[in-house]
Short mmCIF file of C-alpha atoms (C1' of nucleotides) in Angstrom, two decimals:
data_model
loop_
_atom_site.label_atom_id
_atom_site.label_comp_id
_atom_site.label_asym_id
_atom_site.label_seq_id
_atom_site.Cartn_x
_atom_site.Cartn_y
_atom_site.Cartn_z
CA MET A 1452 -62.74 122.14 -111.70
CA LYS A 1453 -60.47 120.33 -109.32
CA PHE A 1454 -63.14 119.88 -106.74
CA SER A 1455 -65.47 118.30 -109.24
CA ASP A 1456 -62.74 116.00 -110.44
CA ARG A 1457 -62.16 114.93 -106.87
CA SER A 1458 -65.76 114.24 -106.08
CA LYS A 1459 -66.16 112.22 -109.28
CA ARG A 1460 -63.11 110.14 -108.44
CA ARG A 1461 -64.14 109.62 -104.86
CA ILE A 1462 -67.31 107.93 -106.00
CA SER A 1463 -65.39 105.41 -108.04
CA ARG A 1464 -62.84 104.69 -105.29
CA PRO A 1465 -64.90 104.24 -102.15
CA HIS A 1466 -62.05 102.98 -99.98
CA LEU A 1467 -60.46 106.43 -100.11
CA ASP A 1468 -63.47 107.92 -98.35
CA ARG A 1469 -62.16 106.64 -95.05
CA SER A 1470 -59.45 109.25 -94.96
CA PHE A 1471 -61.75 111.71 -93.24
CA GLN A 1472 -61.88 109.35 -90.27
CA THR A 1473 -58.22 109.84 -89.42
CA GLY A 1474 -58.82 113.27 -87.96
CA TYR A 1475 -56.09 115.17 -89.77
CA GLY A 1476 -56.57 114.73 -93.47
CA SER A 1477 -56.06 118.39 -94.36
CA ALA A 1478 -53.06 119.16 -96.54
CA ASP A 1479 -52.62 122.50 -94.76
CA HIS A 1480 -51.56 120.91 -91.49
CA ARG A 1481 -49.02 118.29 -92.57
CA ASN A 1482 -45.31 118.85 -92.02
CA TRP A 1483 -43.65 120.47 -94.98
CA LYS A 1484 -40.34 119.05 -96.16
CA HIS A 1485 -39.51 119.76 -99.79
CA PRO A 1486 -41.54 120.92 -102.72
CA PRO A 1487 -42.19 117.90 -104.95
CA MET A 1488 -39.67 117.79 -107.78
CA PRO A 1489 -41.07 115.14 -110.10
CA TRP A 1490 -38.16 115.34 -112.52
CA LYS A 1491 -35.56 114.34 -109.94
CA LYS A 1492 -35.45 112.14 -106.82
CA ASN A 1493 -35.00 114.24 -103.72
CA PHE A 1494 -32.77 111.70 -101.99
CA ASP A 1495 -29.44 110.14 -102.84
CA VAL A 1496 -29.96 106.52 -103.84
CA ASP A 1497 -26.46 105.50 -102.78
CA VAL A 1498 -26.74 107.15 -99.38
CA ALA A 1499 -30.12 105.52 -98.77
CA ARG A 1500 -28.76 102.12 -99.79
CA ASP A 1501 -25.74 102.48 -97.55
CA ARG A 1502 -27.98 103.27 -94.61
CA ALA A 1503 -30.06 100.20 -95.37
CA LYS A 1504 -26.85 98.16 -95.54
CA ALA A 1505 -25.82 99.32 -92.08
CA LEU A 1506 -29.20 98.31 -90.69
CA PHE A 1507 -29.37 94.89 -92.35
CA TRP A 1508 -25.77 94.31 -91.32
CA SER A 1509 -26.34 94.90 -87.63
CA LYS A 1510 -29.90 93.59 -87.24
CA GLY A 1511 -30.20 90.91 -89.90
CA TYR A 1512 -32.98 90.49 -92.45
CA GLU A 1513 -35.98 89.31 -90.45
CA ALA A 1514 -35.43 91.61 -87.50
CA THR A 1515 -35.31 94.67 -89.75
CA SER A 1516 -38.82 95.96 -90.48
CA MET A 1517 -39.93 98.21 -93.30
CA GLU A 1518 -40.57 100.92 -90.75
CA ASP A 1519 -36.97 100.65 -89.47
CA LEU A 1520 -35.77 100.77 -93.04
CA LEU A 1521 -37.83 103.77 -94.15
CA GLY A 1522 -36.94 105.63 -90.99
CA CYS A 1523 -33.20 105.18 -91.30
CA MET A 1524 -33.14 105.68 -95.08
CA ASP A 1525 -35.31 108.78 -94.61
CA ILE A 1526 -37.49 108.07 -97.65
CA ASN A 1527 -41.11 107.02 -97.95
CA ARG A 1528 -42.81 103.86 -99.12
CA GLY A 1529 -43.51 105.06 -102.64
CA SER A 1530 -39.91 106.01 -103.26
CA PHE A 1531 -38.68 102.81 -101.66
CA TYR A 1532 -40.68 100.46 -103.83
CA ALA A 1533 -40.12 102.53 -106.98
CA THR A 1534 -36.35 102.51 -106.42
CA PHE A 1535 -35.50 99.23 -104.72
CA GLY A 1536 -38.37 96.91 -105.62
CA SER A 1537 -38.89 95.17 -102.30
CA LYS A 1538 -37.28 94.52 -98.96
CA GLN A 1539 -35.91 91.21 -100.19
CA ALA A 1540 -34.51 92.66 -103.42
CA LEU A 1541 -32.81 95.45 -101.49
CA TYR A 1542 -31.27 92.96 -99.08
CA LEU A 1543 -29.83 90.84 -101.87
CA ASP A 1544 -28.63 93.97 -103.67
CA VAL A 1545 -26.93 95.25 -100.56
CA LEU A 1546 -25.39 91.87 -99.75
CA GLN A 1547 -24.00 91.55 -103.25
CA ARG A 1548 -22.55 95.06 -103.15
CA TYR A 1549 -20.97 94.36 -99.79
CA ASP A 1550 -19.44 91.25 -101.28
CA GLN A 1551 -18.18 93.00 -104.39
CA HIS A 1552 -17.03 96.28 -102.94
CA TYR A 1553 -15.96 95.31 -99.46
CA ARG A 1554 -14.69 91.74 -99.68
CA CYS A 1555 -13.29 91.84 -103.22
CA GLY A 1556 -12.02 95.36 -102.71
CA VAL A 1557 -10.20 94.52 -99.51
CA LEU A 1558 -8.64 91.35 -100.89
CA ASP A 1559 -7.47 93.12 -104.06
CA GLN A 1560 -5.99 95.93 -102.03
CA LEU A 1561 -4.17 93.51 -99.75
CA LYS A 1562 -2.82 91.63 -102.75
CA ALA A 1563 -1.62 94.87 -104.36
CA GLU A 1564 -0.11 96.67 -101.37
CA PHE A 1565 1.44 93.97 -99.20
CA THR A 1566 3.77 91.02 -99.36
CA PRO A 1567 1.86 87.72 -99.14
CA ARG A 1568 2.59 87.15 -95.46
CA GLU A 1569 1.77 90.75 -94.54
CA ALA A 1570 -1.44 90.62 -96.56
CA ILE A 1571 -2.79 87.75 -94.49
CA LEU A 1572 -1.68 89.22 -91.18
CA THR A 1573 -3.06 92.64 -92.06
CA LEU A 1574 -6.45 91.11 -92.79
CA PHE A 1575 -6.60 89.34 -89.44
CA GLU A 1576 -5.37 92.42 -87.64
CA ALA A 1577 -8.10 94.46 -89.31
CA VAL A 1578 -10.79 92.02 -88.19
CA ARG A 1579 -9.43 92.02 -84.66
CA LYS A 1580 -9.39 95.82 -84.54
CA GLU A 1581 -12.88 96.11 -85.98
CA ALA A 1582 -14.19 93.70 -83.36
CA ALA A 1583 -12.63 95.83 -80.62
CA GLY A 1584 -14.26 99.02 -81.94
CA ALA A 1585 -17.68 100.52 -81.29
CA LYS A 1586 -19.47 98.54 -84.01
CA GLY A 1587 -17.70 95.35 -82.94
CA THR A 1588 -20.74 93.17 -82.51
CA ARG A 1589 -22.09 93.62 -86.01
CA GLY A 1590 -19.53 91.06 -87.22
CA CYS A 1591 -19.27 90.29 -90.94
CA PHE A 1592 -22.28 90.85 -93.16
CA LEU A 1593 -21.52 87.72 -95.21
CA ALA A 1594 -21.16 85.55 -92.12
CA ASN A 1595 -24.36 86.96 -90.64
CA ALA A 1596 -26.22 86.32 -93.89
CA THR A 1597 -24.87 82.79 -94.00
CA MET A 1598 -26.10 81.97 -90.54
CA GLU A 1599 -29.52 83.54 -90.96
CA LEU A 1600 -30.44 82.72 -94.53
CA ALA A 1601 -28.07 80.40 -96.39
CA ALA A 1602 -29.98 77.31 -95.30
CA SER A 1603 -33.31 78.63 -96.58
CA ASP A 1604 -32.46 80.96 -99.48
CA LYS A 1605 -30.58 79.76 -102.52
CA SER A 1606 -29.56 83.23 -103.71
CA VAL A 1607 -27.89 83.97 -100.39
CA ALA A 1608 -26.29 80.52 -100.29
CA LYS A 1609 -24.79 81.10 -103.74
CA ILE A 1610 -23.37 84.53 -102.86
CA VAL A 1611 -21.75 83.37 -99.64
CA GLY A 1612 -20.54 80.11 -101.19
CA VAL A 1613 -18.66 82.02 -103.85
CA ALA A 1614 -17.37 84.54 -101.32
CA PHE A 1615 -15.98 81.83 -99.07
CA SER A 1616 -14.31 79.88 -101.86
CA GLN A 1617 -12.75 83.05 -103.25
CA THR A 1618 -11.44 83.98 -99.84
CA GLU A 1619 -9.99 80.50 -99.52
CA ALA A 1620 -8.38 80.92 -102.96
CA PHE A 1621 -6.92 84.26 -101.82
CA PHE A 1622 -5.33 82.61 -98.79
CA LYS A 1623 -3.98 79.75 -100.89
CA ALA A 1624 -2.42 82.09 -103.45
CA MET A 1625 -0.85 84.21 -100.72
CA ILE A 1626 0.58 81.11 -99.04
CA GLU A 1627 2.07 79.81 -102.29
CA HIS A 1628 3.60 83.18 -103.10
CA GLY A 1629 4.93 83.48 -99.56
CA GLN A 1630 6.52 80.05 -99.82
CA ALA A 1631 8.14 81.07 -103.10
CA ASP A 1632 9.79 84.09 -101.54
CA GLY A 1633 10.59 82.32 -98.29
CA THR A 1634 8.40 84.38 -95.92
CA ILE A 1635 5.98 81.52 -95.25
CA ARG A 1636 7.16 78.13 -93.98
CA ALA A 1637 7.59 75.57 -96.74
CA SER A 1638 6.07 72.80 -94.63
CA ALA A 1639 2.61 74.40 -94.77
CA ASP A 1640 0.15 72.61 -97.03
CA PRO A 1641 -1.42 75.56 -98.92
CA ASP A 1642 -4.85 73.92 -99.10
CA VAL A 1643 -4.98 72.91 -95.46
CA VAL A 1644 -3.69 76.22 -94.13
CA ALA A 1645 -5.85 78.31 -96.48
CA ARG A 1646 -8.98 76.49 -95.32
CA SER A 1647 -7.94 76.80 -91.70
CA LEU A 1648 -7.42 80.52 -92.11
CA LEU A 1649 -10.91 80.78 -93.57
CA GLY A 1650 -12.21 78.86 -90.58
CA LEU A 1651 -10.35 81.09 -88.13
CA LEU A 1652 -11.57 84.24 -89.88
CA LEU A 1653 -15.20 83.15 -89.65
CA GLY A 1654 -14.70 81.93 -86.10
CA MET A 1655 -13.38 85.36 -85.14
CA ARG A 1656 -16.50 86.88 -86.63
CA VAL A 1657 -18.75 84.66 -84.52
CA LEU A 1658 -16.74 85.41 -81.39
CA ALA A 1659 -16.87 89.12 -82.17
CA ARG A 1660 -20.64 89.03 -82.58
CA GLY A 1661 -20.90 87.16 -79.31
CA GLY A 1662 -18.95 89.90 -77.57
CA SER A 1663 -15.94 87.74 -76.68
CA PRO A 1664 -13.17 89.52 -74.75
CA ALA A 1665 -10.34 91.01 -76.79
CA PRO A 1666 -7.60 88.57 -75.68
CA VAL A 1667 -9.44 85.70 -77.38
CA LEU A 1668 -9.19 87.39 -80.77
CA GLU A 1669 -5.62 88.48 -80.07
CA SER A 1670 -4.62 84.90 -79.43
CA ILE A 1671 -6.13 83.81 -82.72
CA VAL A 1672 -4.15 86.47 -84.59
CA GLN A 1673 -1.08 85.23 -82.73
CA GLN A 1674 -1.84 81.68 -83.87
CA VAL A 1675 -2.13 82.81 -87.48
CA LYS A 1676 1.40 84.20 -87.31
CA GLU A 1677 2.63 80.85 -86.09
CA LEU A 1678 0.74 78.97 -88.79
CA LEU A 1679 2.55 80.79 -91.59
CA MET N 1365 -80.23 73.89 -70.27
CA LYS N 1366 -77.09 74.09 -72.28
CA PHE N 1367 -78.71 75.92 -75.11
CA SER N 1368 -80.13 78.54 -72.81
CA ASP N 1369 -76.79 78.97 -71.10
CA ARG N 1370 -75.21 79.48 -74.45
CA SER N 1371 -77.70 82.00 -75.66
CA LYS N 1372 -77.41 83.95 -72.41
CA ARG N 1373 -73.65 84.00 -72.69
CA ARG N 1374 -73.69 84.98 -76.32
CA ILE N 1375 -75.49 88.16 -75.45
CA SER N 1376 -72.82 89.15 -72.98
CA ARG N 1377 -69.91 88.27 -75.33
CA PRO N 1378 -70.91 89.63 -78.71
CA HIS N 1379 -67.50 89.08 -80.31
CA LEU N 1380 -68.04 85.33 -80.09
CA ASP N 1381 -71.01 85.60 -82.43
CA ARG N 1382 -68.69 85.77 -85.41
CA SER N 1383 -67.94 82.09 -85.15
CA PHE N 1384 -70.94 81.23 -87.29
CA GLN N 1385 -69.34 83.09 -90.15
CA THR N 1386 -66.48 80.63 -90.47
CA GLY N 1387 -68.66 78.00 -92.08
CA TYR N 1388 -67.80 75.08 -89.82
CA GLY N 1389 -68.31 76.13 -86.26
CA SER N 1390 -70.29 73.02 -85.32
CA ALA N 1391 -68.65 70.76 -82.75
CA ASP N 1392 -70.13 67.72 -84.54
CA HIS N 1393 -67.93 68.18 -87.59
CA ARG N 1394 -64.51 68.91 -86.14
CA ASN N 1395 -61.78 66.31 -86.26
CA TRP N 1396 -61.76 64.15 -83.18
CA LYS N 1397 -58.44 63.47 -81.53
CA HIS N 1398 -58.64 62.55 -77.89
CA PRO N 1399 -61.27 62.88 -75.22
CA PRO N 1400 -60.28 65.80 -72.96
CA MET N 1401 -58.44 64.50 -69.92
CA PRO N 1402 -58.27 67.52 -67.63
CA TRP N 1403 -56.26 65.71 -65.00
CA LYS N 1404 -53.32 64.95 -67.31
CA LYS N 1405 -51.72 66.61 -70.33
CA ASN N 1406 -52.31 64.57 -73.45
CA PHE N 1407 -48.88 65.31 -74.88
CA ASP N 1408 -45.36 64.65 -73.70
CA VAL N 1409 -43.77 67.91 -72.61
CA ASP N 1410 -40.26 66.68 -73.33
CA VAL N 1411 -41.15 65.45 -76.80
CA ALA N 1412 -42.86 68.73 -77.64
CA ARG N 1413 -39.88 70.71 -76.37
CA ASP N 1414 -37.45 68.60 -78.36
CA ARG N 1415 -39.45 69.23 -81.51
CA ALA N 1416 -39.42 72.95 -80.81
CA LYS N 1417 -35.69 72.73 -80.30
CA ALA N 1418 -35.20 71.14 -83.70
CA LEU N 1419 -37.23 73.89 -85.35
CA PHE N 1420 -35.52 76.79 -83.58
CA TRP N 1421 -32.18 75.16 -84.29
CA SER N 1422 -32.66 74.92 -88.03
CA LYS N 1423 -34.75 78.04 -88.67
CA GLY N 1424 -33.67 80.46 -85.95
CA TYR N 1425 -35.90 82.47 -83.62
CA GLU N 1426 -37.47 85.15 -85.83
CA ALA N 1427 -38.09 82.90 -88.81
CA THR N 1428 -39.97 80.38 -86.65
CA SER N 1429 -43.60 81.40 -86.26
CA MET N 1430 -46.04 80.27 -83.62
CA GLU N 1431 -47.92 78.40 -86.32
CA ASP N 1432 -44.75 76.51 -87.27
CA LEU N 1433 -44.17 75.76 -83.63
CA LEU N 1434 -47.68 74.55 -82.81
CA GLY N 1435 -47.74 72.45 -85.97
CA CYS N 1436 -44.49 70.65 -85.31
CA MET N 1437 -45.07 70.28 -81.57
CA ASP N 1438 -48.58 69.02 -82.31
CA ILE N 1439 -50.19 70.93 -79.47
CA ASN N 1440 -52.54 73.89 -79.43
CA ARG N 1441 -52.17 77.47 -78.29
CA GLY N 1442 -53.76 76.98 -74.91
CA SER N 1443 -51.47 74.11 -74.01
CA PHE N 1444 -48.46 75.97 -75.39
CA TYR N 1445 -48.91 79.08 -73.28
CA ALA N 1446 -49.96 77.13 -70.18
CA THR N 1447 -46.85 74.95 -70.41
CA PHE N 1448 -44.11 77.08 -71.93
CA GLY N 1449 -45.16 80.66 -71.18
CA SER N 1450 -44.25 82.30 -74.46
CA LYS N 1451 -42.28 81.83 -77.63
CA GLN N 1452 -39.35 83.74 -76.17
CA ALA N 1453 -39.37 81.82 -72.90
CA LEU N 1454 -39.43 78.53 -74.78
CA TYR N 1455 -36.53 79.60 -76.96
CA LEU N 1456 -34.39 80.54 -73.98
CA ASP N 1457 -35.38 77.34 -72.20
CA VAL N 1458 -34.48 75.23 -75.20
CA LEU N 1459 -31.20 77.07 -75.75
CA GLN N 1460 -30.21 76.61 -72.14
CA ARG N 1461 -31.08 72.92 -72.24
CA TYR N 1462 -29.09 72.48 -75.45
CA ASP N 1463 -26.16 74.15 -73.71
CA GLN N 1464 -26.45 72.07 -70.57
CA HIS N 1465 -27.29 68.69 -72.02
CA TYR N 1466 -25.55 68.80 -75.37
CA ARG N 1467 -22.46 70.96 -74.93
CA CYS N 1468 -21.70 70.15 -71.28
CA GLY N 1469 -22.67 66.55 -71.81
CA VAL N 1470 -20.44 66.08 -74.80
CA LEU N 1471 -17.46 67.79 -73.20
CA ASP N 1472 -17.81 65.76 -70.01
CA GLN N 1473 -18.07 62.56 -71.98
CA LEU N 1474 -15.00 63.41 -74.02
CA LYS N 1475 -13.06 64.22 -70.85
CA ALA N 1476 -14.11 60.95 -69.27
CA GLU N 1477 -13.68 58.53 -72.14
CA PHE N 1478 -10.68 59.76 -74.11
CA THR N 1479 -7.10 60.81 -73.68
CA PRO N 1480 -6.70 64.60 -73.98
CA ARG N 1481 -5.48 64.54 -77.56
CA GLU N 1482 -8.15 62.07 -78.64
CA ALA N 1483 -10.85 64.09 -76.89
CA ILE N 1484 -10.09 67.16 -78.99
CA LEU N 1485 -9.76 65.25 -82.23
CA THR N 1486 -12.94 63.28 -81.58
CA LEU N 1487 -14.87 66.52 -81.07
CA PHE N 1488 -13.69 67.97 -84.37
CA GLU N 1489 -14.34 64.68 -86.15
CA ALA N 1490 -17.87 64.66 -84.77
CA VAL N 1491 -18.54 68.18 -86.03
CA ARG N 1492 -17.14 67.29 -89.44
CA LYS N 1493 -19.32 64.19 -89.66
CA GLU N 1494 -22.42 66.02 -88.51
CA ALA N 1495 -21.86 68.68 -91.18
CA ALA N 1496 -21.60 65.96 -93.84
CA GLY N 1497 -24.90 64.38 -92.76
CA ALA N 1498 -28.47 65.13 -93.74
CA LYS N 1499 -28.98 67.84 -91.15
CA GLY N 1500 -25.61 69.39 -91.95
CA THR N 1501 -26.76 72.92 -92.59
CA ARG N 1502 -28.40 73.43 -89.22
CA GLY N 1503 -24.96 74.04 -87.73
CA CYS N 1504 -24.60 74.61 -84.00
CA PHE N 1505 -27.53 75.96 -82.02
CA LEU N 1506 -25.28 78.11 -79.83
CA ALA N 1507 -23.46 79.59 -82.81
CA ASN N 1508 -26.74 80.29 -84.58
CA ALA N 1509 -28.16 81.96 -81.49
CA THR N 1510 -25.02 84.05 -81.16
CA MET N 1511 -25.24 85.36 -84.67
CA GLU N 1512 -28.96 86.08 -84.59
CA LEU N 1513 -29.54 87.33 -81.07
CA ALA N 1514 -26.43 87.90 -78.95
CA ALA N 1515 -26.10 91.51 -80.10
CA SER N 1516 -29.68 92.39 -79.16
CA ASP N 1517 -30.58 90.06 -76.26
CA LYS N 1518 -28.63 90.01 -73.04
CA SER N 1519 -29.91 86.62 -71.89
CA VAL N 1520 -28.70 84.98 -75.07
CA ALA N 1521 -25.39 86.86 -74.92
CA LYS N 1522 -24.83 85.58 -71.41
CA ILE N 1523 -25.58 81.96 -72.25
CA VAL N 1524 -23.32 81.88 -75.30
CA GLY N 1525 -20.59 83.87 -73.56
CA VAL N 1526 -20.39 81.29 -70.80
CA ALA N 1527 -20.59 78.43 -73.29
CA PHE N 1528 -17.70 79.76 -75.34
CA SER N 1529 -15.46 80.46 -72.38
CA GLN N 1530 -16.14 77.00 -70.94
CA THR N 1531 -15.34 75.39 -74.26
CA GLU N 1532 -12.12 77.38 -74.36
CA ALA N 1533 -11.35 76.18 -70.83
CA PHE N 1534 -12.01 72.60 -71.92
CA PHE N 1535 -9.52 72.93 -74.76
CA LYS N 1536 -6.94 74.53 -72.48
CA ALA N 1537 -7.25 71.79 -69.88
CA MET N 1538 -6.98 69.07 -72.54
CA ILE N 1539 -3.88 70.73 -73.99
CA GLU N 1540 -2.18 71.00 -70.61
CA HIS N 1541 -2.97 67.40 -69.77
CA GLY N 1542 -1.78 66.29 -73.18
CA GLN N 1543 1.46 68.16 -72.71
CA ALA N 1544 1.91 66.50 -69.35
CA ASP N 1545 1.62 63.01 -70.84
CA GLY N 1546 3.57 63.91 -73.98
CA THR N 1547 0.80 63.44 -76.56
CA ILE N 1548 0.56 67.17 -77.36
CA ARG N 1549 3.58 69.21 -78.43
CA ALA N 1550 5.20 71.10 -75.58
CA SER N 1551 5.74 74.20 -77.73
CA ALA N 1552 2.02 74.89 -77.93
CA ASP N 1553 0.87 77.84 -75.81
CA PRO N 1554 -2.25 76.42 -74.13
CA ASP N 1555 -4.11 79.74 -74.19
CA VAL N 1556 -3.32 80.53 -77.80
CA VAL N 1557 -4.09 77.07 -79.11
CA ALA N 1558 -7.24 76.69 -77.01
CA ARG N 1559 -8.63 79.94 -78.37
CA SER N 1560 -7.67 79.00 -81.91
CA LEU N 1561 -9.43 75.68 -81.54
CA LEU N 1562 -12.54 77.53 -80.37
CA GLY N 1563 -12.24 79.77 -83.43
CA LEU N 1564 -11.82 76.82 -85.76
CA LEU N 1565 -14.77 75.01 -84.21
CA LEU N 1566 -17.07 77.99 -84.70
CA GLY N 1567 -15.65 78.60 -88.16
CA MET N 1568 -16.51 75.02 -89.11
CA ARG N 1569 -20.04 75.64 -87.90
CA VAL N 1570 -20.41 78.70 -90.13
CA LEU N 1571 -18.96 76.84 -93.10
CA ALA N 1572 -21.29 73.93 -92.45
CA ARG N 1573 -24.32 76.21 -92.32
CA GLY N 1574 -23.17 77.79 -95.58
CA GLY N 1575 -23.05 74.38 -97.22
CA SER N 1576 -19.30 74.36 -97.80
CA PRO N 1577 -17.91 71.25 -99.55
CA ALA N 1578 -16.66 68.44 -97.32
CA PRO N 1579 -12.93 68.80 -98.14
CA VAL N 1580 -12.90 72.24 -96.53
CA LEU N 1581 -13.95 70.82 -93.18
CA GLU N 1582 -11.64 67.83 -93.60
CA SER N 1583 -8.69 70.16 -94.07
CA ILE N 1584 -9.56 72.00 -90.88
CA VAL N 1585 -9.64 68.74 -88.93
CA GLN N 1586 -6.29 67.92 -90.52
CA GLN N 1587 -4.94 71.28 -89.32
CA VAL N 1588 -6.13 70.62 -85.78
CA LYS N 1589 -4.06 67.43 -85.70
CA GLU N 1590 -1.01 69.42 -86.72
CA LEU N 1591 -1.66 72.11 -84.13
CA LEU N 1592 -1.50 69.63 -81.26
"C1'" DC B 624 -72.96 64.48 -56.66
"C1'" DC B 625 -71.31 68.88 -56.55
"C1'" DA B 626 -67.42 72.35 -56.51
"C1'" DG B 627 -62.79 73.00 -57.80
"C1'" DA B 628 -58.94 72.23 -60.67
"C1'" DT B 629 -56.94 71.85 -65.03
"C1'" DT B 630 -56.43 70.78 -70.01
"C1'" DT B 631 -58.06 71.57 -74.49
"C1'" DG B 632 -59.48 73.74 -78.90
"C1'" DG B 633 -59.91 77.55 -81.22
"C1'" DA B 634 -62.07 82.25 -81.91
"C1'" DA B 635 -60.65 86.77 -81.26
"C1'" DC B 636 -57.51 90.53 -80.51
"C1'" DG B 637 -54.60 94.32 -81.45
"C1'" DA B 638 -50.41 95.46 -83.17
"C1'" DG B 639 -47.41 94.97 -86.82
"C1'" DT B 640 -45.95 92.95 -91.49
"C1'" DG B 641 -44.62 93.93 -96.45
"C1'" DT B 642 -46.90 95.74 -100.29
"C1'" DT B 643 -50.14 98.30 -103.38
"C1'" DC B 644 -52.35 102.10 -104.85
"C1'" DC B 645 -53.19 106.72 -106.28
"C1'" DA B 646 -53.81 111.77 -106.32
"C1'" DA B 647 -51.02 115.86 -106.15
"C1'" DA B 648 -47.29 118.22 -108.11
"C1'" DC B 649 -44.89 120.09 -112.05
"C1'" DA B 650 -40.61 119.96 -115.50
"C1'" DT B 651 -40.42 118.30 -119.98
"C1'" DT B 652 -42.02 117.09 -124.49
"C1'" DC B 653 -45.15 117.29 -128.30
"C1'" DG Y 380 -50.65 124.76 -123.35
"C1'" DA Y 381 -52.18 120.20 -123.04
"C1'" DA Y 382 -50.39 115.55 -122.46
"C1'" DT Y 383 -46.72 112.86 -120.57
"C1'" DG Y 384 -43.71 111.02 -117.27
"C1'" DT Y 385 -41.99 110.64 -112.79
"C1'" DT Y 386 -41.62 111.42 -107.69
"C1'" DT Y 387 -43.79 111.88 -103.44
"C1'" DG Y 388 -46.58 111.11 -99.23
"C1'" DG Y 389 -49.37 108.38 -96.98
"C1'" DA Y 390 -53.89 105.89 -96.61
"C1'" DA Y 391 -55.33 101.39 -97.24
"C1'" DC Y 392 -54.88 96.46 -97.86
"C1'" DA Y 393 -54.51 91.75 -96.88
"C1'" DC Y 394 -52.13 89.12 -94.04
"C1'" DT Y 395 -49.47 87.32 -90.22
"C1'" DC Y 396 -47.61 87.96 -85.73
"C1'" DG Y 397 -47.60 86.52 -80.72
"C1'" DT Y 398 -50.88 86.50 -77.23
"C1'" DT Y 399 -55.29 86.34 -74.57
"C1'" DC Y 400 -59.41 84.54 -73.41
"C1'" DC Y 401 -62.92 81.32 -72.31
"C1'" DA Y 402 -66.36 77.59 -72.55
"C1'" DA Y 403 -66.48 72.64 -72.79
"C1'" DA Y 404 -64.98 68.59 -70.70
"C1'" DT Y 405 -64.46 65.69 -66.73
"C1'" DC Y 406 -61.01 64.22 -63.40
"C1'" DT Y 407 -60.34 64.52 -58.21
"C1'" DG Y 408 -61.43 65.80 -53.47
"C1'" DG Y 409 -65.13 67.00 -50.38
#
DNA sequence: CCAGATTTGGAACGAGTGTTCCAAACATTC
DNA sequence: GAATGTTTGGAACACTCGTTCCAAATCTGG
């Protein structure tokens, strides 16, 4: 029964006939992984996406190939396209999640757990420390995306534009609150200093990606203290 | 004579026979440009390289294809490889020339023509103006190269590493000279402020590439004045 | 006036790109 | 218990990538 079905189908789909040319078309010899479980994906979507995020983050969009992606996510093409749509869609998805979970999350946490002055300094300290660590040269996903794609892709430009202006707003709010409670110098213009902090933050990210020596970033953190 | 030569050669190089399939293989119908002048290139190497520079600068390395390159340089593959070696070699060449002629040139000019304080402020003003212009989102070639390639390519990392540390040294020297003649505040730590200026400069370049609104960059320039 | 040198145009190459397609598998639903 | 719905693995596809190759052209030096 099955054999006859196959031979009938093969006639109507001639391009499949080439499989015999590959030399190992037999199902008996392929590596066995899991029995197919059609009612349930046999990988964790969130884990796979996080792995893709790590790869896009450190290599960028263009330099990451589908093969890289499938290898590190440990899924196959069919599952990839069924779950994530396309390489581009996954990238935008991952960028947006980074923005929402990482950037927004961090800023909210800083706002909630620290005094205004400490919140700003803690953020800069965290960036300095991250740059000094093992994954130092991957920088900031949003900054990387800006440099690679903002000029040519409107969706990316929109995401990073919003991210930057919200970060600026965070700095401005922290400065105004710090001035109210006397921990930040009253002579600071909240707009000017907030924008400068944004500039310094992004500058640190470029320097980190370029592998600048640690004292450079330390001096910038030092300067931030003096700005407040 | 020629015909017989051709037919003899065609037998020994069967892959060339496909040309007839393209539909317009005849020499009589191709667009005429210049008579071949084997004793002299019929394009200006410097012009072609400058055009390549503009393309790499705005699109980055990976996103620039050979077709893009040949189109904008207005030369063909043979001339390209004979003159520039490869896409990668051309990119490194162009990056190095940008570094030498643009960055070194600008810094030397600023040193020569301005007082220390003015030199720094003029540089930041120039970056702000450039970002506001038509080509604003192309940013800085060195910063772009850093973000795209420094983590994966040692040659690029070396070039940008030197460029950044020399820019830092420029700022430090200007600050020390400015302190000597009283135009820059004596309380500024030359190392700290120089590194912060480098950070702000690169930050401006990221913001520019992300299409940030002009007031953001203006505020940063304002902050630089107050730092000095 | 012929051999050598050198540029040009563009076909071809082989590897690699992102994506599509589909049969096999089998729990669930009708 | 047949039809449905969904996942999986991977061959195949249609390009595009950067690069190589080479004949045609015709200058210069012999």
